[in-house]
Short mmCIF file of C-alpha atoms in Angstrom, two decimals:
data_model
loop_
_atom_site.label_atom_id
_atom_site.label_comp_id
_atom_site.label_asym_id
_atom_site.label_seq_id
_atom_site.Cartn_x
_atom_site.Cartn_y
_atom_site.Cartn_z
CA GLY T 1310 9.24 -12.50 -9.64
CA GLU T 1311 7.63 -9.46 -11.06
CA SER T 1312 8.40 -6.16 -9.41
CA VAL T 1313 7.97 -2.61 -9.40
CA GLY T 1314 10.86 -0.43 -9.03
CA LEU T 1315 11.51 3.34 -8.53
CA HIS T 1316 14.66 5.13 -10.16
CA LEU T 1317 15.57 7.31 -7.54
CA PRO T 1318 15.32 6.81 -3.48
CA THR T 1319 15.34 10.52 -2.86
CA LEU T 1320 14.36 13.62 -4.69
CA SER T 1321 14.99 17.00 -3.44
CA VAL T 1322 13.05 19.90 -4.99
CA GLN T 1323 12.84 23.73 -4.18
CA GLU T 1324 9.29 24.89 -3.02
CA GLY T 1325 7.06 26.08 -6.05
CA ASP T 1326 9.06 24.08 -8.51
CA ASN T 1327 7.48 20.78 -10.16
CA SER T 1328 8.31 17.46 -9.02
CA ILE T 1329 8.70 14.17 -11.12
CA ILE T 1330 8.70 10.85 -9.69
CA ASN T 1331 9.36 7.92 -11.69
CA CYS T 1332 8.39 4.34 -11.51
CA ALA T 1333 9.37 1.29 -13.75
CA TYR T 1334 7.14 -2.02 -13.76
CA SER T 1335 8.06 -5.38 -15.30
CA ASN T 1336 4.76 -6.93 -15.71
CA SER T 1337 3.11 -6.31 -18.94
CA ALA T 1338 -0.09 -7.96 -17.72
CA SER T 1339 -0.60 -5.04 -14.99
CA ASP T 1340 -3.63 -3.06 -16.01
CA TYR T 1341 -4.12 -0.76 -13.13
CA PHE T 1342 -1.56 1.51 -11.33
CA ILE T 1343 -1.71 3.58 -8.17
CA TRP T 1344 0.23 6.41 -6.66
CA TYR T 1345 0.29 6.48 -2.93
CA LYS T 1346 1.87 9.09 -0.48
CA GLN T 1347 3.03 8.01 2.84
CA GLU T 1348 3.71 10.66 5.46
CA SER T 1349 5.91 9.74 8.59
CA GLY T 1350 4.19 7.70 11.08
CA LYS T 1351 0.94 7.34 8.97
CA GLY T 1352 -0.51 4.96 6.50
CA PRO T 1353 -0.19 4.97 2.67
CA GLN T 1354 -2.87 7.68 1.29
CA PHE T 1355 -4.26 7.34 -2.06
CA ILE T 1356 -3.35 9.98 -4.45
CA ILE T 1357 -4.12 9.02 -8.06
CA ASP T 1358 -4.75 5.98 -10.38
CA ILE T 1359 -4.66 5.13 -13.92
CA ARG T 1360 -5.82 2.26 -16.06
CA SER T 1361 -3.61 0.75 -18.80
CA ASN T 1362 -6.03 1.86 -21.40
CA MET T 1363 -4.95 5.48 -20.71
CA ASP T 1364 -1.79 7.26 -21.18
CA LYS T 1365 -2.50 10.34 -18.84
CA ARG T 1366 -4.62 11.32 -15.85
CA GLN T 1367 -4.68 14.53 -14.08
CA GLY T 1368 -5.94 15.39 -10.62
CA GLN T 1369 -5.47 18.14 -8.60
CA ARG T 1370 -1.94 19.41 -8.98
CA VAL T 1371 -0.94 15.79 -9.83
CA THR T 1372 -0.56 14.19 -13.32
CA VAL T 1373 0.19 10.57 -13.76
CA LEU T 1374 1.71 9.40 -16.97
CA LEU T 1375 1.67 5.93 -18.12
CA ASN T 1376 4.15 4.77 -21.11
CA LYS T 1377 3.24 0.96 -21.61
CA THR T 1378 5.67 0.69 -24.38
CA VAL T 1379 8.77 1.25 -22.08
CA LYS T 1380 6.82 0.09 -19.06
CA HIS T 1381 6.98 3.50 -17.13
CA LEU T 1382 4.86 5.33 -14.89
CA SER T 1383 5.46 8.88 -13.43
CA LEU T 1384 3.87 11.20 -10.95
CA GLN T 1385 4.16 14.84 -11.60
CA ILE T 1386 3.32 17.39 -8.85
CA ALA T 1387 3.03 20.84 -9.83
CA ALA T 1388 3.96 23.86 -7.76
CA THR T 1389 5.52 21.56 -4.99
CA GLN T 1390 4.66 22.42 -1.42
CA PRO T 1391 6.05 21.63 1.80
CA GLY T 1392 3.21 19.40 2.57
CA ASP T 1393 4.04 17.41 -0.32
CA SER T 1394 7.14 16.10 1.53
CA ALA T 1395 6.50 12.22 2.01
CA VAL T 1396 7.39 8.96 0.42
CA TYR T 1397 5.61 8.20 -2.45
CA PHE T 1398 4.94 4.70 -3.70
CA CYS T 1399 3.77 3.15 -7.08
CA ALA T 1400 1.79 0.03 -7.14
CA GLU T 1401 0.49 -2.29 -9.87
CA ASN T 1402 -2.53 -4.77 -9.99
CA MET T 1403 -1.15 -7.34 -11.89
CA GLY T 1404 -4.17 -8.16 -13.78
CA SER T 1405 -6.27 -10.39 -11.12
CA ASN T 1406 -9.54 -9.66 -9.78
CA THR T 1407 -8.12 -10.26 -5.93
CA GLY T 1408 -7.12 -6.51 -5.75
CA LYS T 1409 -3.69 -7.73 -4.97
CA LEU T 1410 -1.04 -4.99 -5.42
CA ILE T 1411 2.68 -4.97 -5.73
CA PHE T 1412 4.41 -2.09 -4.37
CA GLY T 1413 7.59 -0.20 -5.62
CA GLN T 1414 10.37 0.56 -2.86
CA GLY T 1415 9.27 4.20 -2.80
CA THR T 1416 10.86 7.60 -3.45
CA THR T 1417 11.34 10.40 -0.56
CA LEU T 1418 10.39 13.65 -1.78
CA GLN T 1419 12.12 16.45 0.06
CA VAL T 1420 10.78 20.19 -0.39
CA LYS T 1421 13.16 22.78 0.26
CA PRO T 1422 11.74 26.09 1.46
CA ASP J 1482 -7.94 6.80 7.31
CA ALA J 1483 -11.14 6.09 5.59
CA GLY J 1484 -12.91 4.30 8.57
CA ILE J 1485 -10.16 1.74 9.26
CA THR J 1486 -8.62 1.25 12.68
CA GLN J 1487 -6.01 -1.00 13.97
CA SER J 1488 -5.22 -2.25 17.42
CA PRO J 1489 -2.85 -2.28 19.19
CA ARG J 1490 -1.12 0.73 17.36
CA HIS J 1491 2.15 -0.42 19.20
CA LYS J 1492 3.41 -3.71 20.56
CA VAL J 1493 6.51 -5.16 21.97
CA THR J 1494 6.62 -8.55 22.70
CA GLU J 1495 9.12 -11.58 23.25
CA THR J 1496 10.07 -14.27 20.75
CA GLY J 1497 8.00 -17.11 20.92
CA THR J 1498 4.77 -15.61 22.28
CA PRO J 1499 1.53 -15.29 20.00
CA VAL J 1500 0.36 -12.09 18.85
CA THR J 1501 -2.93 -10.89 17.34
CA LEU J 1502 -3.32 -7.81 15.59
CA ARG J 1503 -6.80 -6.36 14.88
CA CYS J 1504 -8.20 -4.37 11.86
CA HIS J 1505 -11.64 -2.99 11.98
CA GLN J 1506 -13.38 -1.05 9.45
CA THR J 1507 -16.76 0.75 9.25
CA GLU J 1508 -17.18 0.95 5.36
CA ASN J 1509 -18.43 -2.34 4.80
CA HIS J 1510 -15.79 -3.15 1.98
CA ARG J 1511 -15.78 -6.82 1.09
CA TYR J 1512 -11.89 -6.91 0.70
CA MET J 1513 -9.26 -6.61 3.32
CA TYR J 1514 -5.58 -7.00 3.27
CA TRP J 1515 -2.45 -7.19 5.79
CA TYR J 1516 0.65 -5.75 4.68
CA ARG J 1517 4.17 -5.47 6.25
CA GLN J 1518 6.34 -2.65 5.68
CA ASP J 1519 10.11 -3.06 6.00
CA PRO J 1520 13.11 -0.63 5.14
CA GLY J 1521 14.42 -1.58 1.87
CA HIS J 1522 11.26 -3.76 0.95
CA GLY J 1523 8.20 -1.61 0.82
CA LEU J 1524 4.86 -2.91 1.36
CA ARG J 1525 4.57 -6.63 1.11
CA LEU J 1526 1.30 -8.25 0.95
CA ILE J 1527 0.75 -11.18 3.83
CA HIS J 1528 -2.77 -12.23 3.52
CA TYR J 1529 -5.97 -11.06 2.10
CA SER J 1530 -9.60 -11.52 2.42
CA TYR J 1531 -12.25 -11.36 -0.27
CA GLY J 1532 -15.15 -12.09 1.79
CA VAL J 1533 -16.36 -13.50 5.38
CA LYS J 1534 -14.32 -16.60 5.93
CA ASP J 1535 -12.85 -16.48 2.70
CA THR J 1536 -8.88 -15.58 2.66
CA ASP J 1537 -5.66 -16.25 0.60
CA LYS J 1538 -2.11 -16.02 0.94
CA GLY J 1539 0.00 -13.18 -0.30
CA GLU J 1540 3.79 -12.91 -0.97
CA VAL J 1541 4.95 -13.40 2.64
CA SER J 1542 2.67 -15.45 4.47
CA ASP J 1543 5.00 -17.78 6.36
CA GLY J 1544 4.70 -17.45 9.84
CA TYR J 1545 1.11 -15.74 9.82
CA SER J 1546 -2.46 -16.70 9.69
CA VAL J 1547 -5.59 -14.60 9.62
CA SER J 1548 -9.12 -14.94 10.22
CA ARG J 1549 -12.34 -13.01 9.31
CA SER J 1550 -15.28 -14.08 11.02
CA LYS J 1551 -17.36 -10.96 9.99
CA THR J 1552 -17.09 -8.07 7.64
CA GLU J 1553 -15.71 -5.38 9.68
CA ASP J 1554 -12.99 -7.35 11.40
CA PHE J 1555 -9.71 -9.03 9.91
CA LEU J 1556 -7.51 -10.65 12.43
CA LEU J 1557 -3.67 -11.28 11.80
CA THR J 1558 -2.06 -13.76 14.10
CA LEU J 1559 1.75 -14.49 14.57
CA GLU J 1560 1.48 -17.99 16.33
CA SER J 1561 5.00 -17.83 17.62
CA ALA J 1562 6.60 -14.27 16.98
CA THR J 1563 10.16 -14.13 15.78
CA SER J 1564 12.51 -11.04 15.61
CA SER J 1565 12.25 -10.95 11.57
CA GLN J 1566 8.71 -10.15 12.18
CA THR J 1567 9.67 -6.87 13.78
CA SER J 1568 7.89 -4.44 11.43
CA VAL J 1569 5.17 -2.01 10.62
CA TYR J 1570 1.90 -3.94 9.85
CA PHE J 1571 -0.72 -2.08 7.73
CA CYS J 1572 -4.21 -3.09 7.24
CA ALA J 1573 -6.17 -1.95 3.98
CA ILE J 1574 -9.55 -2.12 2.63
CA SER J 1575 -11.04 -2.15 -0.92
CA GLU J 1576 -14.59 -2.03 -2.15
CA SER J 1577 -13.62 -4.43 -4.77
CA GLY J 1578 -10.99 -6.68 -5.86
CA GLY J 1579 -11.50 -5.82 -9.60
CA LEU J 1580 -9.98 -2.92 -11.76
CA ALA J 1581 -9.69 0.49 -10.66
CA TYR J 1582 -10.79 0.12 -6.94
CA GLU J 1583 -7.96 1.62 -4.78
CA GLN J 1584 -6.99 0.50 -1.44
CA TYR J 1585 -7.40 2.25 1.68
CA PHE J 1586 -4.91 1.92 4.40
CA GLY J 1587 -5.14 2.12 8.39
CA PRO J 1588 -2.77 3.86 10.46
CA GLY J 1589 -0.48 0.93 11.08
CA THR J 1590 0.69 -1.15 13.95
CA ARG J 1591 4.37 -1.17 15.04
CA LEU J 1592 5.32 -4.30 16.32
CA THR J 1593 8.83 -5.01 18.08
CA VAL J 1594 9.61 -8.60 18.67
CA THR J 1595 12.60 -8.91 21.20
#
């Protein structure tokens, strides 16, 4: 079946550096993508989303890039802070109106002081 | 957690017993979802609801049933719990099932089936 995958299970960065978390998706019909952050013992928290008619969207310290040609999604975090340490998931809405999301496996971001 | 509560937060039960998890929202959102989260599998959709008494299956629905008798509550029932259902269960809500409406997640319920 269709799936969303992440390139790296763990990413370690120095505090203050920029982080880039990648995600590959396989369903060309997907039209909406979301990035979630999950801290230990908590539920996933919405970070930023992007529609398929966009290539880039910026939030506070975060940017999501969408490359539909290669079915690739990335989350960029500027000036990474210790509080950014968490597991990050990408998710795709596969074009239905049910809001059903398919989640990737997740990437653990570790921020070194 | 966007006005979402889950109960219980932790539960240990024996194989073969029935278990019901509750999700309660105060946002009056139409859509509600139940996921399970396991190492190596990420979040997988069990069942979802698109209105009172309107539910449908997700990708891992076997062994689970749901009910939604009012907007604010979505119940997940394991009729006869098995060890493979040991997991962390998350409820989520969404204002709309269409495009560009994100899901908000509850704090989760950790279920252990012995």
